[in-house]
Amino acid sequence: MVITETTDAEVVGEAGTGAEAVRLAGELRPDVVVMDLRMPGMDGIEATRLITGGGGPARVVVLTTFDDDDHVYAALRAGASGFLVKDMALDDILAAVRVVAAGDALIAPSVTRRLISSFADRRPARAPSAAPARAGAPGAIPGAVPSAAPGQTPAARRLDAITDREREILTLVGRGLSNTEIAAELVLSIATVKTYMTRLLAKLDARDRVHLVILAYEAGLVSVTS
């Protein structure tokens, strides 16, 4: 089976370079761009940044390998909505494209942990802040860090506009939990969790779930050991 044989997906263009991918995305306005990170000339990261920042409808899924965490993180920061591994089965790739086309982000809990671990090695130490929540305290979530005070990071300052419950939700998103898992963890309905997700995306001006994961880590809500 090839993508062109599926009934719900159509290949509208193919590009051999990053610059060509940017041009075609502007001309053809696809729903999803599957982007290889390694291409001649302009690389996939810069092409992703230009496509997602160009105001078009295209969402980008990047292609990578298991040992390419630095590039994956850079691509997500550039606006990618997720990533695929090059040796994935075609049906899994198609499923991923459908997920992203529907407006969701594609990032698994194991991937979240790897990205956090990779980024932790190069994040500067944070200034001391309030004491962490005590284990067993009402509403405490393992791995969560309360609001930072003076000396907090720019990402932490962005969280000033969200409520305590939204902060709990964001912490669990940062740990890689799905909406269903968050609902079970906090004893909420899935519809309620989705409402909170919509509010978080709007308040934090986040593109998608992947961007929320990055914000949660950069704000110090989750740690490598979460």
C-alpha atoms as one frame of an Amber mdcrd trajectory, in Angstrom:
protein
   0.000   0.000   0.000   1.179   3.522  -0.793  -0.243   6.872   0.300  -1.670
   7.565  -3.140  -3.827   4.432  -2.826  -5.596   5.582   0.337  -9.098   6.998
   0.095  -8.707   9.790   2.652  -5.299  11.259   1.776  -3.937  12.866  -1.360
  -0.326  13.702  -2.161  -0.433  17.168  -3.728   3.293  17.750  -4.064   6.810
  16.485  -3.383   9.933  18.531  -2.686  13.616  17.622  -2.769  14.904  20.639
  -0.829  13.755  22.766   2.076  13.362  25.825  -0.122  11.200  23.879  -2.540
   9.064  22.584   0.353   8.433  26.154   1.517   7.511  27.244  -2.001   5.145
  24.326  -2.597   3.500  24.726   0.805   2.709  28.325  -0.112   1.427  27.447
  -3.563  -0.480  24.241  -2.833  -1.615  25.012   0.741  -1.674  21.394   1.947
  -3.187  20.360   5.283  -0.045  18.498   6.376   3.602  18.639   5.314   5.762
  15.596   6.087   9.209  17.140   6.462  12.603  15.448   6.375  15.029  17.260
   8.669  18.056  16.543   6.514  17.847  18.059   3.044  20.284  19.890   0.776
  20.447  23.656   1.132  17.818  24.862   3.603  17.314  22.187   6.252  13.980
  20.889   7.490  14.069  22.945  10.675  14.301  26.277   8.860  11.743  25.117
   6.293   9.385  24.156   9.129   9.827  27.578  10.741   9.010  29.353   7.478
   6.007  27.163   6.690   4.409  27.369  10.128   5.120  31.082  10.382   3.812
  31.884   6.929   0.153  32.092   7.829  -0.894  29.103   5.719  -2.977  26.135
   6.900  -0.199  23.547   6.712   0.845  21.706   9.851   4.257  20.045   9.801
   5.264  16.555  10.873   9.009  15.968  10.805  10.874  12.779   9.955  13.660
  11.773  12.310  15.577   8.876  13.859  15.676   7.691  17.465  19.089   9.268
  18.097  18.210  12.696  16.741  16.658  14.329  19.828  18.407  17.689  19.428
  17.033  18.127  15.921  13.584  16.953  16.991  13.454  19.530  19.770  14.596
  22.273  17.396  11.909  21.256  14.904   9.198  21.333  17.559  10.378  24.762
  18.634  10.189  25.789  14.968   6.499  24.917  14.933   6.269  21.229  14.010
   3.213  19.429  15.362   5.008  16.148  15.925   7.406  13.692  14.391   7.669
  10.276  12.796  10.465   7.742  12.781  11.734   6.931   9.301  11.344   3.170
   9.679   7.719   3.321  10.884   5.143   1.196   9.099   3.172   3.063   6.443
  -0.135   2.569   8.266   1.379   4.217  11.362   2.621   7.124   9.249  -0.842
   7.552   7.738  -2.423   7.435  11.192  -0.005  10.148  12.348  -0.820  12.347
   9.358  -4.536  11.975  10.117  -3.994  12.940  13.769  -2.111  16.104  12.816
  -4.557  16.959  10.015  -7.351  16.813  12.603  -5.604  19.525  14.592  -3.895
  17.420  17.251  -0.198  17.050  17.982   1.682  13.796  17.801   3.954  13.256
  20.776   4.106  10.095  22.887   4.934  10.005  26.611   8.226   8.203  25.953
   9.161  10.888  23.448   8.236  13.619  25.917  10.583  12.125  28.509  13.429
  11.851  25.985  13.022  15.448  24.863  12.889  16.686  28.444  15.968  14.659
  29.353  17.847  15.942  26.325  16.899  19.551  27.007  17.670  19.249  30.742
  21.354  18.740  30.044  21.632  22.214  28.532  19.090  24.252  30.528  20.702
  26.751  32.945  20.020  26.304  36.656  16.911  28.152  37.823  16.958  30.747
  40.552  15.712  29.512  43.958  11.965  29.878  44.366   9.242  28.819  46.715
   9.501  25.414  48.345   8.047  22.555  46.313   4.627  21.183  47.185   4.782
  18.629  49.982   4.212  15.020  49.010   0.662  14.078  49.832  -0.526  17.669
  50.065  -4.017  18.237  48.601  -3.795  18.789  44.875  -0.061  18.040  44.744
   1.116  16.339  41.551   4.389  14.363  41.578   6.991  16.265  39.597   5.103
  19.550  39.773   6.785  22.775  40.836   4.752  25.703  42.195   4.741  29.163
  40.665   8.165  30.753  40.590   8.713  34.145  42.162  11.334  36.751  41.215
  13.995  35.224  39.012  11.486  33.011  37.232  12.023  32.176  33.594  10.132
  33.949  30.769   8.147  30.738  30.259   7.189  30.716  33.957   6.004  34.326
  33.745   3.653  33.324  30.928   1.864  31.050  33.378   0.780  33.962  35.584
  -2.439  34.192  33.570  -3.582  30.615  34.177  -5.488  29.182  37.145  -4.220
  26.564  39.584  -6.340  23.880  37.900  -5.027  24.874  34.479  -1.519  24.634
  35.918  -2.296  21.076  37.080  -3.539  20.197  33.605  -0.454  21.720  31.989
   1.821  19.774  34.338   0.194  16.502  33.303   0.387  17.464  29.633   4.091
  18.080  30.190   4.428  14.599  31.622   3.008  13.226  28.373  -0.449  12.177
  29.563  -3.333  12.012  27.107  -6.672  13.721  27.745  -8.128  10.393  28.886
  -5.253   9.832  31.321  -5.525  13.395  32.654  -9.255  12.905  33.208  -8.571
   9.739  35.215  -5.753  11.372  37.207  -7.837  14.395  38.241 -11.246  12.666
  38.287 -12.684  14.882  35.577 -14.703  14.168  32.460 -12.842  14.063  29.153
 -15.031  16.935  27.932 -13.894  19.043  30.890 -10.248  18.257  30.185 -10.745
  19.280  26.553 -12.229  22.579  27.717  -9.179  23.211  29.895  -6.911  22.337
  26.975  -8.688  24.880  24.776  -8.260  27.538  27.462  -4.563  26.736  27.900
  -3.897  26.965  24.180  -5.632  30.343  24.043  -4.161  31.846  27.219  -0.603
  30.716  26.469  -0.856  31.446  22.740   0.330  27.896  22.099   0.101  26.263
  18.682  -0.787  22.794  19.921  -0.143  20.135  22.554   3.541  19.834  21.634
   4.029  23.544  22.308   2.318  23.112  25.693   4.748  20.301  26.558   7.687
  22.572  25.763   6.204  25.429  27.817   5.540  23.120  30.767   9.148  22.036
  30.840  10.654  25.461  30.250   8.476  26.900  33.032   9.760  24.230  35.413
   6.413  22.486  35.916   7.923  19.109  35.105  11.355  17.642  35.532  13.284
  14.747  34.022  12.290  12.551  36.975   8.572  13.389  36.764
